[in-house]
């Protein structure tokens, strides 16, 4: 297993819509093992492949109930609304109060190509939406209002992520 460096804000891979996964189960298992190790080490509750520079539609997550993986996932249902201080391993150290649907259901596949479905309220619903956003090249900043986003960008520019090291 291997721990990957996590790509941060400003890396173009994070703004790229990832491509559908068609790899065999063995190589996906290796990728999932590496992604989980990287996620737990961070630590985080979810990690999408683009965050380690792999532009494929797969994510791993664990909200404290054990790890799960979704390949080629899609949100199929949302409802309600929930405001939560949301963070992202690719924008480390920042949290923004973001309102999204409270409940989400996602359908996709496991690494063997068998259909899987995950759903939930609050943190589970949030993780499903956040990770699938990553696969669509979208960071949580895009879920802020224009004014909030402007403020957030200013904070990022003035903070460590805005340093030359991350450009
Ligand atoms: Ni994230």
PDB file of N, CA and C in Angstrom, residues 6-7 9 13 15 24 28 36 38 45 48 51 63 68 81-82 92 116 118-119 122 139 143 145 149 154-155 160-161:
ATOM      1  N   UNK A   6      -1.734  14.477  -1.344  1.00  0.00           N
ATOM      2  CA  UNK A   6      -3.077  14.947  -1.712  1.00  0.00           C
ATOM      3  C   UNK A   6      -2.958  16.274  -2.453  1.00  0.00           C
ATOM      4  N   UNK A   7      -3.573  16.308  -3.636  1.00  0.00           N
ATOM      5  CA  UNK A   7      -3.547  17.519  -4.468  1.00  0.00           C
ATOM      6  C   UNK A   7      -4.383  18.602  -3.791  1.00  0.00           C
ATOM      7  N   UNK A   9      -5.944  22.822  -3.664  1.00  0.00           N
ATOM      8  CA  UNK A   9      -6.572  23.910  -4.403  1.00  0.00           C
ATOM      9  C   UNK A   9      -5.582  24.567  -5.360  1.00  0.00           C
ATOM     10  N   UNK A  13      -6.216  19.197 -11.813  1.00  0.00           N
ATOM     11  CA  UNK A  13      -6.917  17.905 -11.770  1.00  0.00           C
ATOM     12  C   UNK A  13      -8.190  18.001 -10.923  1.00  0.00           C
ATOM     13  N   UNK A  15     -10.228  20.406 -10.935  1.00  0.00           N
ATOM     14  CA  UNK A  15     -11.272  21.119 -11.687  1.00  0.00           C
ATOM     15  C   UNK A  15     -11.654  20.357 -12.948  1.00  0.00           C
ATOM     16  N   UNK A  24      -9.865  -3.360 -14.153  1.00  0.00           N
ATOM     17  CA  UNK A  24     -10.241  -4.645 -13.563  1.00  0.00           C
ATOM     18  C   UNK A  24     -10.213  -4.558 -12.039  1.00  0.00           C
ATOM     19  N   UNK A  28      -8.266  -2.071  -9.270  1.00  0.00           N
ATOM     20  CA  UNK A  28      -9.097  -1.185  -8.452  1.00  0.00           C
ATOM     21  C   UNK A  28      -8.899  -1.461  -6.970  1.00  0.00           C
ATOM     22  N   UNK A  36      -7.614   4.480   0.700  1.00  0.00           N
ATOM     23  CA  UNK A  36      -8.047   4.393   2.098  1.00  0.00           C
ATOM     24  C   UNK A  36      -6.890   4.730   3.031  1.00  0.00           C
ATOM     25  N   UNK A  38      -4.347   6.595   2.407  1.00  0.00           N
ATOM     26  CA  UNK A  38      -4.108   8.038   2.281  1.00  0.00           C
ATOM     27  C   UNK A  38      -5.171   8.826   3.052  1.00  0.00           C
ATOM     28  N   UNK A  45     -12.707  11.876   6.087  1.00  0.00           N
ATOM     29  CA  UNK A  45     -13.827  10.940   6.026  1.00  0.00           C
ATOM     30  C   UNK A  45     -14.152  10.521   4.594  1.00  0.00           C
ATOM     31  N   UNK A  48     -11.623  11.306  -2.986  1.00  0.00           N
ATOM     32  CA  UNK A  48     -11.939  10.970  -4.376  1.00  0.00           C
ATOM     33  C   UNK A  48     -10.624  10.862  -5.157  1.00  0.00           C
ATOM     34  N   UNK A  51      -8.264  13.656  -6.148  1.00  0.00           N
ATOM     35  CA  UNK A  51      -7.488  14.301  -5.084  1.00  0.00           C
ATOM     36  C   UNK A  51      -6.087  13.722  -4.940  1.00  0.00           C
ATOM     37  N   UNK A  63     -17.412   7.218   7.405  1.00  0.00           N
ATOM     38  CA  UNK A  63     -17.914   8.233   8.345  1.00  0.00           C
ATOM     39  C   UNK A  63     -17.924   7.669   9.770  1.00  0.00           C
ATOM     40  N   UNK A  68     -16.187   2.356   2.740  1.00  0.00           N
ATOM     41  CA  UNK A  68     -16.913   1.910   1.552  1.00  0.00           C
ATOM     42  C   UNK A  68     -16.361   2.624   0.331  1.00  0.00           C
ATOM     43  N   UNK A  81     -32.690  19.951   3.723  1.00  0.00           N
ATOM     44  CA  UNK A  81     -31.501  20.784   3.687  1.00  0.00           C
ATOM     45  C   UNK A  81     -30.814  20.746   5.044  1.00  0.00           C
ATOM     46  N   UNK A  82     -29.506  20.922   5.012  1.00  0.00           N
ATOM     47  CA  UNK A  82     -28.697  20.814   6.224  1.00  0.00           C
ATOM     48  C   UNK A  82     -27.489  21.705   6.061  1.00  0.00           C
ATOM     49  N   UNK A  92      -6.924  22.240   2.792  1.00  0.00           N
ATOM     50  CA  UNK A  92      -6.710  21.884   4.199  1.00  0.00           C
ATOM     51  C   UNK A  92      -6.728  23.100   5.118  1.00  0.00           C
ATOM     52  N   UNK A 116     -24.123  -0.983  -6.373  1.00  0.00           N
ATOM     53  CA  UNK A 116     -24.242  -0.661  -4.945  1.00  0.00           C
ATOM     54  C   UNK A 116     -25.010   0.647  -4.812  1.00  0.00           C
ATOM     55  N   UNK A 118     -25.769   3.713  -1.746  1.00  0.00           N
ATOM     56  CA  UNK A 118     -25.574   4.240  -0.394  1.00  0.00           C
ATOM     57  C   UNK A 118     -26.463   5.450  -0.236  1.00  0.00           C
ATOM     58  N   UNK A 119     -26.968   5.634   0.974  1.00  0.00           N
ATOM     59  CA  UNK A 119     -27.856   6.767   1.223  1.00  0.00           C
ATOM     60  C   UNK A 119     -27.722   7.171   2.671  1.00  0.00           C
ATOM     61  N   UNK A 122     -27.516  13.886   6.860  1.00  0.00           N
ATOM     62  CA  UNK A 122     -26.434  14.590   7.529  1.00  0.00           C
ATOM     63  C   UNK A 122     -25.065  14.172   7.003  1.00  0.00           C
ATOM     64  N   UNK A 139     -15.039  21.755  -6.436  1.00  0.00           N
ATOM     65  CA  UNK A 139     -14.639  21.861  -5.030  1.00  0.00           C
ATOM     66  C   UNK A 139     -15.752  22.519  -4.226  1.00  0.00           C
ATOM     67  N   UNK A 143     -19.875  25.669  -3.893  1.00  0.00           N
ATOM     68  CA  UNK A 143     -21.164  25.580  -3.200  1.00  0.00           C
ATOM     69  C   UNK A 143     -21.428  26.777  -2.299  1.00  0.00           C
ATOM     70  N   UNK A 145     -22.000  30.963  -1.749  1.00  0.00           N
ATOM     71  CA  UNK A 145     -22.571  32.074  -2.508  1.00  0.00           C
ATOM     72  C   UNK A 145     -21.421  32.870  -3.121  1.00  0.00           C
ATOM     73  N   UNK A 149     -17.781  33.080  -1.578  1.00  0.00           N
ATOM     74  CA  UNK A 149     -16.665  32.520  -2.334  1.00  0.00           C
ATOM     75  C   UNK A 149     -15.543  33.551  -2.481  1.00  0.00           C
ATOM     76  N   UNK A 154     -10.149  35.048  -0.840  1.00  0.00           N
ATOM     77  CA  UNK A 154      -9.233  36.013  -0.217  1.00  0.00           C
ATOM     78  C   UNK A 154      -8.504  35.351   0.951  1.00  0.00           C
ATOM     79  N   UNK A 155      -9.247  34.610   1.784  1.00  0.00           N
ATOM     80  CA  UNK A 155      -8.629  33.916   2.924  1.00  0.00           C
ATOM     81  C   UNK A 155      -7.571  32.927   2.439  1.00  0.00           C
ATOM     82  N   UNK A 160      -1.734  29.918   3.957  1.00  0.00           N
ATOM     83  CA  UNK A 160      -0.606  29.094   3.509  1.00  0.00           C
ATOM     84  C   UNK A 160      -0.855  28.487   2.128  1.00  0.00           C
ATOM     85  N   UNK A 161      -2.137  28.218   1.791  1.00  0.00           N
ATOM     86  CA  UNK A 161      -2.414  27.632   0.486  1.00  0.00           C
ATOM     87  C   UNK A 161      -2.093  28.611  -0.646  1.00  0.00           C
TER      88      UNK A 161
END
